Each structure stands twice: as structure tokens, then as C-alpha cells.
GROMACS .gro file of C-alpha atoms in nm:
model
  150
    1UNK     CA    1  -2.790  -0.624   1.639
    2UNK     CA    2  -3.022  -0.864   1.876
    3UNK     CA    3  -2.666  -0.975   2.019
    4UNK     CA    4  -2.593  -0.588   2.160
    5UNK     CA    5  -2.958  -0.543   2.363
    6UNK     CA    6  -2.851  -0.614   2.677
    7UNK     CA    7  -2.559  -0.350   2.620
    8UNK     CA    8  -2.709  -0.086   2.490
    9UNK     CA    9  -2.993  -0.110   2.830
   10UNK     CA   10  -2.605   0.080   2.967
   11UNK     CA   11  -2.475   0.256   2.649
   12UNK     CA   12  -2.448   0.618   2.717
   13UNK     CA   13  -2.564   0.623   3.055
   14UNK     CA   14  -2.315   0.748   3.333
   15UNK     CA   15  -2.134   0.511   3.576
   16UNK     CA   16  -2.345   0.545   3.876
   17UNK     CA   17  -2.658   0.525   3.672
   18UNK     CA   18  -2.571   0.099   3.589
   19UNK     CA   19  -2.629  -0.100   3.910
   20UNK     CA   20  -2.402  -0.273   4.089
   21UNK     CA   21  -2.472  -0.623   3.979
   22UNK     CA   22  -2.399  -0.525   3.640
   23UNK     CA   23  -2.093  -0.390   3.725
   24UNK     CA   24  -1.985  -0.711   3.930
   25UNK     CA   25  -2.110  -0.960   3.615
   26UNK     CA   26  -1.865  -0.814   3.353
   27UNK     CA   27  -1.605  -0.801   3.661
   28UNK     CA   28  -1.643  -1.224   3.650
   29UNK     CA   29  -1.687  -1.281   3.344
   30UNK     CA   30  -1.345  -1.033   3.251
   31UNK     CA   31  -1.183  -1.194   3.416
   32UNK     CA   32  -1.224  -1.581   3.292
   33UNK     CA   33  -1.200  -1.412   2.982
   34UNK     CA   34  -0.800  -1.298   3.071
   35UNK     CA   35  -0.519  -1.499   2.974
   36UNK     CA   36  -0.131  -1.516   3.166
   37UNK     CA   37   0.013  -1.642   2.779
   38UNK     CA   38  -0.256  -1.459   2.588
   39UNK     CA   39  -0.177  -1.528   2.209
   40UNK     CA   40  -0.393  -1.218   2.155
   41UNK     CA   41  -0.399  -0.837   2.332
   42UNK     CA   42  -0.639  -0.683   2.267
   43UNK     CA   43  -0.640  -0.301   2.361
   44UNK     CA   44  -0.920  -0.109   2.448
   45UNK     CA   45  -0.856   0.202   2.339
   46UNK     CA   46  -0.972   0.509   2.608
   47UNK     CA   47  -1.023   0.908   2.636
   48UNK     CA   48  -1.351   1.008   2.812
   49UNK     CA   49  -1.568   0.751   2.735
   50UNK     CA   50  -1.757   0.677   3.082
   51UNK     CA   51  -2.123   0.686   2.921
   52UNK     CA   52  -1.969   0.390   2.627
   53UNK     CA   53  -1.685   0.211   2.841
   54UNK     CA   54  -1.938  -0.004   3.030
   55UNK     CA   55  -2.131  -0.193   2.760
   56UNK     CA   56  -1.772  -0.202   2.622
   57UNK     CA   57  -1.657  -0.387   2.861
   58UNK     CA   58  -1.903  -0.687   2.912
   59UNK     CA   59  -1.945  -0.715   2.558
   60UNK     CA   60  -1.549  -0.804   2.532
   61UNK     CA   61  -1.670  -1.028   2.883
   62UNK     CA   62  -1.904  -1.276   2.721
   63UNK     CA   63  -1.730  -1.304   2.338
   64UNK     CA   64  -1.611  -1.585   2.259
   65UNK     CA   65  -1.247  -1.667   2.076
   66UNK     CA   66  -1.038  -2.027   2.156
   67UNK     CA   67  -0.787  -1.801   2.101
   68UNK     CA   68  -0.607  -1.744   2.535
   69UNK     CA   69  -0.633  -1.312   2.521
   70UNK     CA   70  -0.559  -1.022   2.751
   71UNK     CA   71  -0.765  -0.705   2.792
   72UNK     CA   72  -0.611  -0.360   2.846
   73UNK     CA   73  -0.727  -0.028   2.931
   74UNK     CA   74  -0.529   0.201   2.754
   75UNK     CA   75  -0.756   0.615   2.918
   76UNK     CA   76  -0.569   0.863   2.733
   77UNK     CA   77  -0.513   1.085   3.055
   78UNK     CA   78  -0.962   1.067   3.055
   79UNK     CA   79  -1.144   1.354   3.264
   80UNK     CA   80  -1.424   1.151   3.353
   81UNK     CA   81  -1.410   0.888   3.505
   82UNK     CA   82  -1.307   0.672   3.298
   83UNK     CA   83  -1.017   0.500   3.505
   84UNK     CA   84  -1.211   0.457   3.768
   85UNK     CA   85  -1.401   0.208   3.472
   86UNK     CA   86  -1.137   0.017   3.459
   87UNK     CA   87  -1.030  -0.025   3.775
   88UNK     CA   88  -1.368  -0.137   3.909
   89UNK     CA   89  -1.442  -0.395   3.626
   90UNK     CA   90  -1.037  -0.499   3.781
   91UNK     CA   91  -0.918  -0.508   3.451
   92UNK     CA   92  -0.518  -0.420   3.439
   93UNK     CA   93  -0.540  -0.090   3.242
   94UNK     CA   94  -0.289   0.224   3.203
   95UNK     CA   95  -0.266   0.591   3.167
   96UNK     CA   96  -0.112   0.777   2.863
   97UNK     CA   97  -0.017   1.130   2.964
   98UNK     CA   98   0.013   1.190   2.510
   99UNK     CA   99  -0.314   1.291   2.365
  100UNK     CA  100  -0.363   1.114   2.093
  101UNK     CA  101  -0.497   0.796   1.958
  102UNK     CA  102  -0.181   0.718   1.845
  103UNK     CA  103   0.028   0.792   2.142
  104UNK     CA  104  -0.326   0.574   2.303
  105UNK     CA  105  -0.207   0.308   2.029
  106UNK     CA  106   0.128   0.216   2.150
  107UNK     CA  107   0.067   0.212   2.530
  108UNK     CA  108  -0.083  -0.012   2.378
  109UNK     CA  109   0.124  -0.220   2.256
  110UNK     CA  110   0.386  -0.130   2.488
  111UNK     CA  111   0.267  -0.313   2.751
  112UNK     CA  112   0.108  -0.623   2.489
  113UNK     CA  113   0.154  -0.987   2.649
  114UNK     CA  114  -0.001  -1.147   2.243
  115UNK     CA  115   0.202  -1.197   1.944
  116UNK     CA  116  -0.099  -1.039   1.815
  117UNK     CA  117  -0.221  -0.725   1.909
  118UNK     CA  118  -0.573  -0.536   1.852
  119UNK     CA  119  -0.688  -0.192   1.958
  120UNK     CA  120  -1.035  -0.069   1.978
  121UNK     CA  121  -1.256   0.181   2.058
  122UNK     CA  122  -1.452   0.214   2.390
  123UNK     CA  123  -1.690   0.389   2.302
  124UNK     CA  124  -1.798   0.045   2.070
  125UNK     CA  125  -1.981  -0.262   2.050
  126UNK     CA  126  -1.787  -0.508   1.927
  127UNK     CA  127  -2.032  -0.890   1.864
  128UNK     CA  128  -1.871  -1.220   2.079
  129UNK     CA  129  -1.691  -1.309   1.754
  130UNK     CA  130  -1.492  -1.022   1.644
  131UNK     CA  131  -1.177  -1.071   1.892
  132UNK     CA  132  -1.112  -1.465   1.646
  133UNK     CA  133  -1.194  -1.427   1.379
  134UNK     CA  134  -0.947  -1.101   1.348
  135UNK     CA  135  -0.683  -1.345   1.524
  136UNK     CA  136  -0.781  -1.619   1.192
  137UNK     CA  137  -0.670  -1.392   0.943
  138UNK     CA  138  -0.376  -1.202   1.166
  139UNK     CA  139  -0.275  -1.592   1.149
  140UNK     CA  140  -0.205  -1.611   0.787
  141UNK     CA  141   0.167  -1.583   0.699
  142UNK     CA  142   0.061  -1.289   0.401
  143UNK     CA  143  -0.158  -1.068   0.608
  144UNK     CA  144  -0.002  -0.806   0.764
  145UNK     CA  145  -0.251  -0.582   0.939
  146UNK     CA  146  -0.641  -0.631   1.034
  147UNK     CA  147  -0.893  -0.307   0.991
  148UNK     CA  148  -1.274  -0.364   1.044
  149UNK     CA  149  -1.549  -0.029   1.007
  150UNK     CA  150  -1.802  -0.179   1.304
   0.00000   0.00000   0.00000
């Protein structure tokens, strides 16, 4: 997992331990990835993920995808600094007060602009072609959904 080495350097670190330069890099790269007319919406579902959200978003900010993407966050009423992290990196995000990954996923779907919707967990690092791979499968008319264990 050579691709994940730099993201792991801040994994499980509280927000105060992450250098401001890394936060700004993530913010700039996420802004470049975002499309106003996305083919795919990626909803990052987060509940008390202060120690994992930034590495996840860093990996997503460096994804390689030939399709226009929007990334949105869903804060499932966290009691830590999860919402603050979404704000710091300038990611559009929504608060879902009903606790449950089902409600959080529905919140992401309700705000998605893309034809395809991919929910991901904020505590996971995703390889560069993860989103693109799923979209290619979803574009197949015989495929209704994709699922992966990573």
C-alpha cells in the first residue's frame, strides 16, 4: 500500500496534530476535484471521525477519475470536531441528526447532484482509482449497484 503511506502519517491523529499546510493542501485539491455538473456524487459519511476524516479526504482529493465528481460530507451528529474538519477543507456538508448510517446515507443521496451515488466511510483510505472503477461498473446497464470490502 505504497499509495497510502502519506495519508497514514496523519491517520488516527487529532485535528490539532495535523499541520496547517496539509489541511490547506487538502482544501485546494478538493476544490479542483469538485464539479458543478457531476456524473458521480461521493458522500463521505462521518460520525465522530476527527482522527480519520482528514486522511480519507486527502486520499479522495488525489483520486484519478475521468468522470466529473462532486464530493459531499454528511456529519451524522458527531460530538467531536468532524463538522469543523468539513468546514476547514471547504467541503459541502450536511448535518444528519438521526443517528444511523442509513439516515446518513439517505441524507447524502438527498443532496447528491450526480447520476451515480457512492457512499463511503470516513475512516477508510481509498486508492486513486476507487471511484472511477465503481462508476465504470455502474455505467453497465446490467449493474444496479456495486459493493466492495476494502
